[in-house]
Structure formats: structure tokens, C-alpha cells
Amino acid sequence: MNILEIQQLNKSYGNNKALSNVNLSIPSGGIFGVLGPNGAGKTTLIRIINQIIDQDSGEVLFKNQPLKRTHIKNIGYLPEERGLYKKMKVWDQLIYFTRLKGLSSEETKNKVEAWLERLEISHWKHKRIDDLSKGMAQKVQFISAVLHEPELLILDEPFSGFDPVNAELIKNEILSLKEKGVTILLSTHRMESVELLCDEIAMFNKSEKILSGKLKSVKNQFRTNTFELKIKNPDTLNVPATWHCMESGEYHSYHILIEEGKVNELLQQALGIGEIVGFKEILPSMEEIFIQQVKMHENG
Amino acid sequence: MDKVWLVIKREYLSRVQKKSFLLATLLTPLIFPAIMGIFIWIALDDVDRLYLSIIEVVDENNLFFIESSEQYAFSFSNTSFEEAKRMVRDGERFGAIHIPSLDLSNPSGITFYSSTTPSIGLRTFIENSLKRRIEEQKLFEAGIDPDVLDAYRTKVTLQTVTLDISGEEKISDASVNYIIGFISGILIYIFIFIYGNQIMQGVIEEKSSRIIEILVSSIRPFQLMLGKIIGIGAVGLTQFLIWIVLIGSLSAFVMGYLGLQMPQQQLMELGSPELSGQMYPDNNVYQTFMVLQSINFFQLIMTFIFYFLGGYLLYGALFAAIGAAIDAPSEAQQFMLPITIPLLIAYMGLFIFVLDDPNSNASFWLSIIPLTSPIAMMGRASYGIPFSELLLSIGLLITGFICTTWLAGKIYRIGILIHGTKVNYKTIWKWVKSD
């Protein structure tokens, strides 16, 4: 089942189109990456899902129902630009944000306690935000997005501003939420986190969705039939000119572009050159696909 | 509605629990008496250290006499005009008055010389003394004895009594009404600015720190704005009520300390006809108490609270809209005009028209138009106003704040999400027009 179904979504700000005819299905469970350069329409899309702004036309279905205010309770949101009340205490702040989501006071308290312990900031709960380090404030922010146990968690550039240790911590929390069945919508332009986390992606450029699908199939779609071959002490004189040597020494590594279905031929040829110690297909990185796609669309 | 309540609670508690709120609430009622006290202390100190300034009078008519006061002594020692001027230059005299030979029917050419400009008080004192002397002289020349004339002078004070529909008579005194209207009008004016600014600051804080993005993903912008306005208004009301209690108990304490009986007791004693034998005894203390008693304080306080809140809500929404349109408090100036101008008109109108003549046309309109009525109506309310006019004004004020809140809601909803863009009146108008 799809947790979110987006149909023919349009949004303009004056003469600027932010989203044009966007269709998107986000399946339940798993991590869905929304990628795109700045100004592609990601934030607009996220704001519409969060009901911060209204679309001009089109429909958003949450679990097959048109999106309503009552769904707020089921959605968690960590915006890219984050802020907390500086003069408010950690505890009060978390209770406030969670109660605004529609949770009762009692259920909120236990959850706040549990999350503060989990992220190891419980002894800071009676401190004001301006007494906290930036990393700790970000943990508080993350907690505020997940406290009410949403079914859909929207994370806009979740790792920006985190130090490596905290980024790792947040990454693990995201994975554990995914284990629990939470659907995560991750908007980012950090491709390494996409490769690492996302099951499915949709790529946006200039208000349009230009690409979408499962991460693996997207990568396959852009495969170039390039293979990497690692050979121990090769007979370099017999190495064909089409093999690009990437590394030499005791072990040589070659990148080889071949025709479809000619893998076995290649391996046979390689056997005559030396001892094969490694062989794998080189799939394009998301970064490469991203840059290539954006450039392609910009050049028309 | 639950969510609006949560916002109200946060806005209220986050302010009331601050030390600065406690300090401001407790100290403000003490500031005015303290300032007055300081002035009185300085004045008393002045009296103690008073030294006499001598003024030389050169009277070429040999007619005038100016009585010396505690501060000024007038010396008539037949010095020459030049000599007197020298004495002023050398600092022997504070000043010198030169009275040339006068034609009493048209006295002119009297001059005061001094090294510093004399105070208005001194000038008036000298002018009055000279005038009185000339008048006496003229009467004398006309053959009238000034003492006889004095005996004919009669003092008349007009007792003003208001008559209501039921026929009840109440002593009224415009000066008491004036003071009440003046104080309550100014209180509302100050209140709107102080708490309106707090709304604006609050909105800017949420906008610039980007908390707003999280907030509006949980609550509608309009609810958030409403909660903020009501929450901060409740802070103001709390502060005001604490002041009333403080000032009330403080004045009771001071009166007790000064050995005065409480007004009610005194009234009972003074008000009994056997004691006074007069229908309206001519007694200042009694008069003031009677006037205070004749004012319908319940109605007045209710009117005050209504206009206090009505004015705050009307302008509060506008302050919220401004906060939403800008990124930093320093940018607020360009949008403050629509708030400052009507408030200033109301404030000036209160002094120029309303307190001067509460029943004039200008006063009527100032107290009816919602943008000025919260301040102007208080000036009229203390004098008593026809119920129908009060009702009209209240109705229009309610309509007014619904309109400004609606307008502000439209600006707020879009403004809070816009960052780093130069916003002007044209952009704001676009936001208002958009769905």
C-alpha cells in the first residue's frame, strides 16, 4: 500500500512554477528519497504534504484518503531550517510541540522521558535551549519530529549541521524507525546518504519530477556496461587498448566497457592475461546520475 | 480550539514566569509616586536652602510698591537707573525694574533687567503687583475707595449636578472626570504599544528562528496568531489587575498612615444633613468624595476593560501582521505608520477635543471610529455617555477587530514563510488578495 499518493500536483508563486504536474507514489515502510538541486520544488512539495501551504491543483492522498488536518498527528517533520524557542526549557518545549500535534499530556510525558534517555540528553531536560550546544539542540529538534510516533516522517536535509558523531547517531535512529515500519521521506542533495539509506527515490528539477523508482532499478537504468577487473601480475603486453588501466603495481585494475552480454567473453580473454582476483560491474553513483540528469534537463 | 489554548498557555506562562514581568509589575505602580516624591523632596529642599534675591526698583513716579515674597525682596532705595543697572551687572542685585514716568491710562515702557531670563512666575508676579497698584490709583483718582469696592466683590461657584432619567441627582465635577478620562485613555494608549510590540517581537522570533515551520505543520497560522494575541493580552490584563490591587491597597495604606479616615466613613459624617444643614455643603473634600461616589465605577471599569481589550485586539492583529512581513525588528519602521497615525490622532484628539468637550462632533466621531475609539471613548466615558452611542461604538469596535484580525491573518499566513525577500505595501496587498 502507498502511504502517500500524489496526483497532478501544481503550485506556483506568482509567475514562478514550483511544482508542475507532479505524480508520486510513496510506498509504506522504507525510506523514500526526494532529490533535486535547490529550487527544484522539494520544499514546496514537503510543505504541501505538511499542510503548511495549499496546492493550486492536484490531490494528495494519505493512506488513500484526501489529506486532512487530522493527519497532522500521523506526520512528523524535521525542517531543513531548524529553530527552537531559545528561552524555553528542553522539557517544556518537547511537551509543547508534541501536544500541538494533538497528543494528550500524559502520553506525551512518558515519551519525552524515553526519547531524552535514548539520545542521552535527559540530564539536560531542565536547561534552556540557549544553554545547550548546537549538537544537543539538534537532538532535541529530532526528538520533536518523532515524539508523536508518526507513520510518515519527513526529514528535510536531516544531516545538515550535524557533526559526524551525531550524524551517525541520527542515521541509526532513522534506520531503527524504518525497522519499526515508519515511512521516511528524506529530502536531500547529499547523495552518499541517499545511496546508504534510500530504498526508492524521486528526482526533481525545475518544478518537475524527472526521474523516480527503486534505487537499484534507477542505477540499473543508467548502467553503462562498464566492469572493473582486477588482475594479479598481468601480461601487460597482451592487455587490449580498450582496457583503461586505473591502478598498476602487483595488482592491476582495469575499467572495461563492453557490449551487452559479452561478460563471459571478457572473462575468458582476461584468463589469458593473468590471475583474476576481482571482477564487478561499475554502476553509476547517484551523484553522477544526479549531475548528469540535471545537466541534461538544463540543456533541454 | 485545544491547540489555540495550548498557544495561549505558552505565550502567557513564558511571559508571566519571567523575572522581568514580576519586576515591571511590582515596580511600575511605585514609579509614579516615587517620581512625585522625588519632585516634592527637591522642592522642599529648595525651600530650605532658599536665599533671597534682591530686585532693585527704580520708580520715577514714586507710586509703586511691590510686596516682597519668600524668594524675592524688592528694594526701593531711590538709586538711579544707571546705578541699578550697574548693581545687576556686578551681581549685587538679581534684577532691576525700571518704571519710567507713566501715563496711567496707557502704562508702557516698564522694563526688567537681569543677568538671566526671569521665570514666568516672577514676571507674572511683578506684572500683577504693578497692575493692582495702577488699578487702585485709577480708582482713587475716580473717587472710589478700593476697600468699598472689595466689599462688593462676591465669589460665586457653580454647583454642577447631573440629572438622570430616574430623576436621581448627582454632584458632578468635570475636573474629576477629566483626570479619570485622561489616565484611562493614556493607559490604553501605552498598553496597545507595549503589548502590540510584544506580539510583533514574538512573531519575529518564531519567524527568524524558523520555529514557525514546525509550528504551522501542527497548527493553522490563524490559530497560532490568535493564540499569541490572546495569550499576550492576558499577560497585560494580569498586569493591570495586579496594579489595581496594588494601587488600591497602597493608597489605603497611605491614607491610613496619614491618619485620614476612609472616604466612606467621612462621607457618612459629612453627608448627614443635620451636620451640614445644607443640601450640597460647600466643602472641597466632601465635594470630591461626592463626585467620586456619583461616578458609576462598575460601568467605568467595565467600559475600560472592554476598550482596553478591544483596542489591543484591533491593533494586536496588525502588529502580528507586521511581524510576519519582516525578518528583523529593525525593518518594522516602514510598516508602523498605519498603526502610529490613528493612535496618535486618538491620543491628540483625547486632549484637544474629547476632554475639552466630550459632547462635540469631533469627540463623537473619535469615540465611534474603531481605530480611535479605544482611547477617545475613555475620555467621554468618565463624563457619562448615552447608552446608544456606547453600544454603537462597542459594536463598531468588535467589527473593527474582526476585520483587522481577518486582514492580518491573510498577511500573517504568507508572511511567516517568506524569508529574505524585500516586502513592501504592494507585496502585502498581493498577499491579502490571494486565496
PDB file of N, CA and C in Angstrom, chain B residues 12-91:
ATOM      1  N   TYR B  12       1.367  32.957  27.545  1.00  0.00           N
ATOM      2  CA  TYR B  12       1.080  33.565  28.848  1.00  0.00           C
ATOM      3  C   TYR B  12       2.155  33.192  29.857  1.00  0.00           C
ATOM      4  N   LEU B  13       2.363  31.863  30.022  1.00  0.00           N
ATOM      5  CA  LEU B  13       3.294  31.413  31.055  1.00  0.00           C
ATOM      6  C   LEU B  13       4.729  31.843  30.772  1.00  0.00           C
ATOM      7  N   SER B  14       5.130  31.796  29.496  1.00  0.00           N
ATOM      8  CA  SER B  14       6.520  32.140  29.192  1.00  0.00           C
ATOM      9  C   SER B  14       6.811  33.597  29.536  1.00  0.00           C
ATOM     10  N   ARG B  15       5.764  34.426  29.578  1.00  0.00           N
ATOM     11  CA  ARG B  15       5.991  35.830  29.929  1.00  0.00           C
ATOM     12  C   ARG B  15       5.811  36.091  31.409  1.00  0.00           C
ATOM     13  N   VAL B  16       4.742  35.511  31.965  1.00  0.00           N
ATOM     14  CA  VAL B  16       4.429  35.782  33.367  1.00  0.00           C
ATOM     15  C   VAL B  16       5.496  35.211  34.300  1.00  0.00           C
ATOM     16  N   GLN B  17       6.134  34.103  33.873  1.00  0.00           N
ATOM     17  CA  GLN B  17       7.128  33.478  34.742  1.00  0.00           C
ATOM     18  C   GLN B  17       8.485  34.169  34.687  1.00  0.00           C
ATOM     19  N   LYS B  18       8.594  35.162  33.819  1.00  0.00           N
ATOM     20  CA  LYS B  18       9.886  35.869  33.722  1.00  0.00           C
ATOM     21  C   LYS B  18      10.070  36.805  34.909  1.00  0.00           C
ATOM     22  N   LYS B  19      11.322  36.959  35.329  1.00  0.00           N
ATOM     23  CA  LYS B  19      11.604  37.876  36.437  1.00  0.00           C
ATOM     24  C   LYS B  19      11.261  39.300  36.035  1.00  0.00           C
ATOM     25  N   SER B  20      11.521  39.622  34.763  1.00  0.00           N
ATOM     26  CA  SER B  20      11.283  40.998  34.319  1.00  0.00           C
ATOM     27  C   SER B  20       9.807  41.375  34.428  1.00  0.00           C
ATOM     28  N   PHE B  21       8.921  40.388  34.236  1.00  0.00           N
ATOM     29  CA  PHE B  21       7.485  40.670  34.368  1.00  0.00           C
ATOM     30  C   PHE B  21       7.175  41.025  35.816  1.00  0.00           C
ATOM     31  N   LEU B  22       7.710  40.227  36.716  1.00  0.00           N
ATOM     32  CA  LEU B  22       7.463  40.446  38.141  1.00  0.00           C
ATOM     33  C   LEU B  22       7.954  41.835  38.550  1.00  0.00           C
ATOM     34  N   LEU B  23       9.160  42.152  38.091  1.00  0.00           N
ATOM     35  CA  LEU B  23       9.752  43.445  38.443  1.00  0.00           C
ATOM     36  C   LEU B  23       8.908  44.600  37.903  1.00  0.00           C
ATOM     37  N   ALA B  24       8.573  44.508  36.603  1.00  0.00           N
ATOM     38  CA  ALA B  24       7.801  45.582  35.977  1.00  0.00           C
ATOM     39  C   ALA B  24       6.447  45.733  36.656  1.00  0.00           C
ATOM     40  N   THR B  25       5.836  44.594  36.975  1.00  0.00           N
ATOM     41  CA  THR B  25       4.504  44.644  37.569  1.00  0.00           C
ATOM     42  C   THR B  25       4.544  45.256  38.969  1.00  0.00           C
ATOM     43  N   LEU B  26       5.565  44.900  39.717  1.00  0.00           N
ATOM     44  CA  LEU B  26       5.618  45.410  41.086  1.00  0.00           C
ATOM     45  C   LEU B  26       6.148  46.833  41.151  1.00  0.00           C
ATOM     46  N   LEU B  27       7.058  47.153  40.245  1.00  0.00           N
ATOM     47  CA  LEU B  27       7.715  48.468  40.357  1.00  0.00           C
ATOM     48  C   LEU B  27       6.938  49.597  39.692  1.00  0.00           C
ATOM     49  N   THR B  28       6.252  49.289  38.570  1.00  0.00           N
ATOM     50  CA  THR B  28       5.577  50.377  37.851  1.00  0.00           C
ATOM     51  C   THR B  28       4.630  51.195  38.735  1.00  0.00           C
ATOM     52  N   PRO B  29       3.776  50.544  39.552  1.00  0.00           N
ATOM     53  CA  PRO B  29       2.880  51.373  40.370  1.00  0.00           C
ATOM     54  C   PRO B  29       3.643  52.242  41.362  1.00  0.00           C
ATOM     55  N   LEU B  30       4.900  51.851  41.635  1.00  0.00           N
ATOM     56  CA  LEU B  30       5.689  52.629  42.596  1.00  0.00           C
ATOM     57  C   LEU B  30       6.443  53.761  41.902  1.00  0.00           C
ATOM     58  N   ILE B  31       6.622  53.626  40.576  1.00  0.00           N
ATOM     59  CA  ILE B  31       7.444  54.606  39.869  1.00  0.00           C
ATOM     60  C   ILE B  31       6.823  56.001  39.934  1.00  0.00           C
ATOM     61  N   PHE B  32       5.503  56.087  39.636  1.00  0.00           N
ATOM     62  CA  PHE B  32       4.880  57.412  39.597  1.00  0.00           C
ATOM     63  C   PHE B  32       4.895  58.100  40.967  1.00  0.00           C
ATOM     64  N   PRO B  33       4.453  57.379  42.028  1.00  0.00           N
ATOM     65  CA  PRO B  33       4.563  58.020  43.340  1.00  0.00           C
ATOM     66  C   PRO B  33       6.018  58.370  43.666  1.00  0.00           C
ATOM     67  N   ALA B  34       6.953  57.492  43.218  1.00  0.00           N
ATOM     68  CA  ALA B  34       8.361  57.752  43.524  1.00  0.00           C
ATOM     69  C   ALA B  34       8.837  59.027  42.834  1.00  0.00           C
ATOM     70  N   ILE B  35       8.441  59.187  41.547  1.00  0.00           N
ATOM     71  CA  ILE B  35       8.858  60.393  40.822  1.00  0.00           C
ATOM     72  C   ILE B  35       8.273  61.632  41.492  1.00  0.00           C
ATOM     73  N   MET B  36       6.985  61.536  41.852  1.00  0.00           N
ATOM     74  CA  MET B  36       6.335  62.665  42.531  1.00  0.00           C
ATOM     75  C   MET B  36       7.058  62.972  43.835  1.00  0.00           C
ATOM     76  N   GLY B  37       7.376  61.886  44.547  1.00  0.00           N
ATOM     77  CA  GLY B  37       8.063  62.037  45.829  1.00  0.00           C
ATOM     78  C   GLY B  37       9.384  62.770  45.653  1.00  0.00           C
ATOM     79  N   ILE B  38      10.116  62.374  44.610  1.00  0.00           N
ATOM     80  CA  ILE B  38      11.425  62.996  44.360  1.00  0.00           C
ATOM     81  C   ILE B  38      11.250  64.493  44.085  1.00  0.00           C
ATOM     82  N   PHE B  39      10.234  64.815  43.263  1.00  0.00           N
ATOM     83  CA  PHE B  39       9.995  66.227  42.956  1.00  0.00           C
ATOM     84  C   PHE B  39       9.670  67.020  44.217  1.00  0.00           C
ATOM     85  N   ILE B  40       8.793  66.434  45.038  1.00  0.00           N
ATOM     86  CA  ILE B  40       8.391  67.134  46.271  1.00  0.00           C
ATOM     87  C   ILE B  40       9.602  67.319  47.180  1.00  0.00           C
ATOM     88  N   TRP B  41      10.422  66.276  47.233  1.00  0.00           N
ATOM     89  CA  TRP B  41      11.611  66.313  48.080  1.00  0.00           C
ATOM     90  C   TRP B  41      12.558  67.418  47.615  1.00  0.00           C
ATOM     91  N   ILE B  42      12.742  67.472  46.257  1.00  0.00           N
ATOM     92  CA  ILE B  42      13.622  68.509  45.708  1.00  0.00           C
ATOM     93  C   ILE B  42      13.042  69.895  46.016  1.00  0.00           C
ATOM     94  N   ALA B  43      11.722  70.030  45.831  1.00  0.00           N
ATOM     95  CA  ALA B  43      11.076  71.314  46.052  1.00  0.00           C
ATOM     96  C   ALA B  43      11.226  71.743  47.517  1.00  0.00           C
ATOM     97  N   LEU B  44      11.014  70.760  48.421  1.00  0.00           N
ATOM     98  CA  LEU B  44      11.136  71.077  49.843  1.00  0.00           C
ATOM     99  C   LEU B  44      12.564  71.476  50.172  1.00  0.00           C
ATOM    100  N   ASP B  45      13.495  70.754  49.545  1.00  0.00           N
ATOM    101  CA  ASP B  45      14.900  71.021  49.748  1.00  0.00           C
ATOM    102  C   ASP B  45      15.232  72.442  49.273  1.00  0.00           C
ATOM    103  N   ASP B  46      14.616  72.809  48.146  1.00  0.00           N
ATOM    104  CA  ASP B  46      14.794  74.159  47.600  1.00  0.00           C
ATOM    105  C   ASP B  46      14.348  75.211  48.602  1.00  0.00           C
ATOM    106  N   VAL B  47      13.185  74.951  49.197  1.00  0.00           N
ATOM    107  CA  VAL B  47      12.640  75.917  50.158  1.00  0.00           C
ATOM    108  C   VAL B  47      13.595  76.095  51.330  1.00  0.00           C
ATOM    109  N   ASP B  48      14.166  74.943  51.766  1.00  0.00           N
ATOM    110  CA  ASP B  48      15.090  75.004  52.894  1.00  0.00           C
ATOM    111  C   ASP B  48      16.302  75.859  52.579  1.00  0.00           C
ATOM    112  N   ARG B  49      16.778  75.693  51.369  1.00  0.00           N
ATOM    113  CA  ARG B  49      18.030  76.366  51.033  1.00  0.00           C
ATOM    114  C   ARG B  49      17.784  77.690  50.313  1.00  0.00           C
ATOM    115  N   LEU B  50      16.579  78.190  50.498  1.00  0.00           N
ATOM    116  CA  LEU B  50      16.187  79.395  49.784  1.00  0.00           C
ATOM    117  C   LEU B  50      17.028  80.597  50.220  1.00  0.00           C
ATOM    118  N   TYR B  51      17.544  81.329  49.259  1.00  0.00           N
ATOM    119  CA  TYR B  51      18.174  82.603  49.628  1.00  0.00           C
ATOM    120  C   TYR B  51      17.429  83.693  48.885  1.00  0.00           C
ATOM    121  N   LEU B  52      17.456  84.840  49.469  1.00  0.00           N
ATOM    122  CA  LEU B  52      16.640  85.930  48.954  1.00  0.00           C
ATOM    123  C   LEU B  52      17.332  86.591  47.769  1.00  0.00           C
ATOM    124  N   SER B  53      16.582  86.761  46.661  1.00  0.00           N
ATOM    125  CA  SER B  53      17.127  87.517  45.535  1.00  0.00           C
ATOM    126  C   SER B  53      16.583  88.948  45.644  1.00  0.00           C
ATOM    127  N   ILE B  54      17.487  89.876  45.564  1.00  0.00           N
ATOM    128  CA  ILE B  54      17.046  91.271  45.713  1.00  0.00           C
ATOM    129  C   ILE B  54      16.872  91.907  44.348  1.00  0.00           C
ATOM    130  N   ILE B  55      15.743  92.588  44.205  1.00  0.00           N
ATOM    131  CA  ILE B  55      15.461  93.270  42.948  1.00  0.00           C
ATOM    132  C   ILE B  55      15.331  94.769  43.236  1.00  0.00           C
ATOM    133  N   GLU B  56      16.123  95.533  42.521  1.00  0.00           N
ATOM    134  CA  GLU B  56      16.125  96.975  42.724  1.00  0.00           C
ATOM    135  C   GLU B  56      15.010  97.592  41.880  1.00  0.00           C
ATOM    136  N   VAL B  57      14.184  98.433  42.512  1.00  0.00           N
ATOM    137  CA  VAL B  57      13.110  99.071  41.757  1.00  0.00           C
ATOM    138  C   VAL B  57      13.430 100.554  41.585  1.00  0.00           C
ATOM    139  N   VAL B  58      13.487 101.004  40.337  1.00  0.00           N
ATOM    140  CA  VAL B  58      13.718 102.436  40.083  1.00  0.00           C
ATOM    141  C   VAL B  58      12.394 103.002  39.576  1.00  0.00           C
ATOM    142  N   ASP B  59      11.662 103.663  40.471  1.00  0.00           N
ATOM    143  CA  ASP B  59      10.325 104.144  40.130  1.00  0.00           C
ATOM    144  C   ASP B  59      10.343 105.663  39.999  1.00  0.00           C
ATOM    145  N   GLU B  60      10.198 106.132  38.782  1.00  0.00           N
ATOM    146  CA  GLU B  60      10.242 107.583  38.559  1.00  0.00           C
ATOM    147  C   GLU B  60       8.927 108.240  38.923  1.00  0.00           C
ATOM    148  N   ASN B  61       7.911 107.472  39.287  1.00  0.00           N
ATOM    149  CA  ASN B  61       6.606 108.033  39.641  1.00  0.00           C
ATOM    150  C   ASN B  61       6.421 108.147  41.154  1.00  0.00           C
ATOM    151  N   ASN B  62       7.322 107.424  41.893  1.00  0.00           N
ATOM    152  CA  ASN B  62       7.169 107.341  43.346  1.00  0.00           C
ATOM    153  C   ASN B  62       5.781 106.864  43.745  1.00  0.00           C
ATOM    154  N   LEU B  63       5.313 105.921  43.044  1.00  0.00           N
ATOM    155  CA  LEU B  63       3.935 105.484  43.237  1.00  0.00           C
ATOM    156  C   LEU B  63       3.869 104.003  43.617  1.00  0.00           C
ATOM    157  N   PHE B  64       4.785 103.222  43.062  1.00  0.00           N
ATOM    158  CA  PHE B  64       4.615 101.769  43.168  1.00  0.00           C
ATOM    159  C   PHE B  64       5.248 101.177  44.404  1.00  0.00           C
ATOM    160  N   PHE B  65       4.615 100.023  44.772  1.00  0.00           N
ATOM    161  CA  PHE B  65       5.180  99.238  45.855  1.00  0.00           C
ATOM    162  C   PHE B  65       4.939  97.770  45.538  1.00  0.00           C
ATOM    163  N   ILE B  66       5.990  96.986  45.584  1.00  0.00           N
ATOM    164  CA  ILE B  66       5.798  95.542  45.346  1.00  0.00           C
ATOM    165  C   ILE B  66       6.180  94.823  46.622  1.00  0.00           C
ATOM    166  N   GLU B  67       5.239  94.013  47.080  1.00  0.00           N
ATOM    167  CA  GLU B  67       5.474  93.313  48.336  1.00  0.00           C
ATOM    168  C   GLU B  67       6.514  92.215  48.136  1.00  0.00           C
ATOM    169  N   SER B  68       7.467  92.124  49.060  1.00  0.00           N
ATOM    170  CA  SER B  68       8.493  91.086  48.920  1.00  0.00           C
ATOM    171  C   SER B  68       7.900  89.714  49.229  1.00  0.00           C
ATOM    172  N   SER B  69       8.457  88.715  48.573  1.00  0.00           N
ATOM    173  CA  SER B  69       7.992  87.347  48.856  1.00  0.00           C
ATOM    174  C   SER B  69       9.110  86.595  49.569  1.00  0.00           C
ATOM    175  N   GLU B  70       8.924  85.261  49.737  1.00  0.00           N
ATOM    176  CA  GLU B  70       9.969  84.484  50.423  1.00  0.00           C
ATOM    177  C   GLU B  70      11.232  84.418  49.601  1.00  0.00           C
ATOM    178  N   GLN B  71      11.039  84.571  48.299  1.00  0.00           N
ATOM    179  CA  GLN B  71      12.179  84.376  47.413  1.00  0.00           C
ATOM    180  C   GLN B  71      12.761  85.701  46.908  1.00  0.00           C
ATOM    181  N   TYR B  72      11.879  86.686  46.752  1.00  0.00           N
ATOM    182  CA  TYR B  72      12.351  87.952  46.185  1.00  0.00           C
ATOM    183  C   TYR B  72      12.079  89.120  47.125  1.00  0.00           C
ATOM    184  N   ALA B  73      13.080  89.954  47.270  1.00  0.00           N
ATOM    185  CA  ALA B  73      12.888  91.186  48.063  1.00  0.00           C
ATOM    186  C   ALA B  73      13.005  92.352  47.089  1.00  0.00           C
ATOM    187  N   PHE B  74      12.092  93.305  47.224  1.00  0.00           N
ATOM    188  CA  PHE B  74      12.122  94.457  46.311  1.00  0.00           C
ATOM    189  C   PHE B  74      12.647  95.671  47.073  1.00  0.00           C
ATOM    190  N   SER B  75      13.670  96.250  46.544  1.00  0.00           N
ATOM    191  CA  SER B  75      14.292  97.373  47.256  1.00  0.00           C
ATOM    192  C   SER B  75      13.953  98.684  46.547  1.00  0.00           C
ATOM    193  N   PHE B  76      13.409  99.621  47.340  1.00  0.00           N
ATOM    194  CA  PHE B  76      13.074 100.956  46.801  1.00  0.00           C
ATOM    195  C   PHE B  76      14.024 101.948  47.468  1.00  0.00           C
ATOM    196  N   SER B  77      15.234 102.106  46.950  1.00  0.00           N
ATOM    197  CA  SER B  77      16.196 102.952  47.667  1.00  0.00           C
ATOM    198  C   SER B  77      16.591 104.180  46.858  1.00  0.00           C
ATOM    199  N   ASN B  78      15.726 104.546  45.895  1.00  0.00           N
ATOM    200  CA  ASN B  78      15.946 105.750  45.101  1.00  0.00           C
ATOM    201  C   ASN B  78      17.300 105.801  44.418  1.00  0.00           C
ATOM    202  N   THR B  79      17.788 104.641  44.051  1.00  0.00           N
ATOM    203  CA  THR B  79      19.030 104.636  43.269  1.00  0.00           C
ATOM    204  C   THR B  79      18.692 105.086  41.854  1.00  0.00           C
ATOM    205  N   SER B  80      19.730 105.522  41.167  1.00  0.00           N
ATOM    206  CA  SER B  80      19.486 105.958  39.790  1.00  0.00           C
ATOM    207  C   SER B  80      19.384 104.724  38.882  1.00  0.00           C
ATOM    208  N   PHE B  81      18.815 104.916  37.731  1.00  0.00           N
ATOM    209  CA  PHE B  81      18.630 103.832  36.769  1.00  0.00           C
ATOM    210  C   PHE B  81      19.981 103.218  36.387  1.00  0.00           C
ATOM    211  N   GLU B  82      20.956 104.106  36.129  1.00  0.00           N
ATOM    212  CA  GLU B  82      22.287 103.622  35.746  1.00  0.00           C
ATOM    213  C   GLU B  82      22.932 102.820  36.856  1.00  0.00           C
ATOM    214  N   GLU B  83      22.783 103.339  38.079  1.00  0.00           N
ATOM    215  CA  GLU B  83      23.361 102.676  39.241  1.00  0.00           C
ATOM    216  C   GLU B  83      22.747 101.276  39.420  1.00  0.00           C
ATOM    217  N   ALA B  84      21.416 101.217  39.244  1.00  0.00           N
ATOM    218  CA  ALA B  84      20.707  99.928  39.380  1.00  0.00           C
ATOM    219  C   ALA B  84      21.224  98.923  38.362  1.00  0.00           C
ATOM    220  N   LYS B  85      21.428  99.403  37.148  1.00  0.00           N
ATOM    221  CA  LYS B  85      21.921  98.503  36.104  1.00  0.00           C
ATOM    222  C   LYS B  85      23.323  97.993  36.449  1.00  0.00           C
ATOM    223  N   ARG B  86      24.137  98.905  37.009  1.00  0.00           N
ATOM    224  CA  ARG B  86      25.475  98.501  37.399  1.00  0.00           C
ATOM    225  C   ARG B  86      25.422  97.402  38.479  1.00  0.00           C
ATOM    226  N   MET B  87      24.471  97.595  39.435  1.00  0.00           N
ATOM    227  CA  MET B  87      24.345  96.622  40.519  1.00  0.00           C
ATOM    228  C   MET B  87      23.992  95.235  39.969  1.00  0.00           C
ATOM    229  N   VAL B  88      23.143  95.216  38.919  1.00  0.00           N
ATOM    230  CA  VAL B  88      22.783  93.930  38.312  1.00  0.00           C
ATOM    231  C   VAL B  88      24.016  93.324  37.658  1.00  0.00           C
ATOM    232  N   ARG B  89      24.755  94.184  36.898  1.00  0.00           N
ATOM    233  CA  ARG B  89      25.954  93.698  36.207  1.00  0.00           C
ATOM    234  C   ARG B  89      26.965  93.133  37.191  1.00  0.00           C
ATOM    235  N   ASP B  90      27.119  93.814  38.323  1.00  0.00           N
ATOM    236  CA  ASP B  90      28.125  93.380  39.301  1.00  0.00           C
ATOM    237  C   ASP B  90      27.624  92.248  40.187  1.00  0.00           C
ATOM    238  N   GLY B  91      26.386  91.863  40.006  1.00  0.00           N
ATOM    239  CA  GLY B  91      25.855  90.742  40.782  1.00  0.00           C
ATOM    240  C   GLY B  91      25.367  91.135  42.163  1.00  0.00           C
TER     241      GLY B  91
END
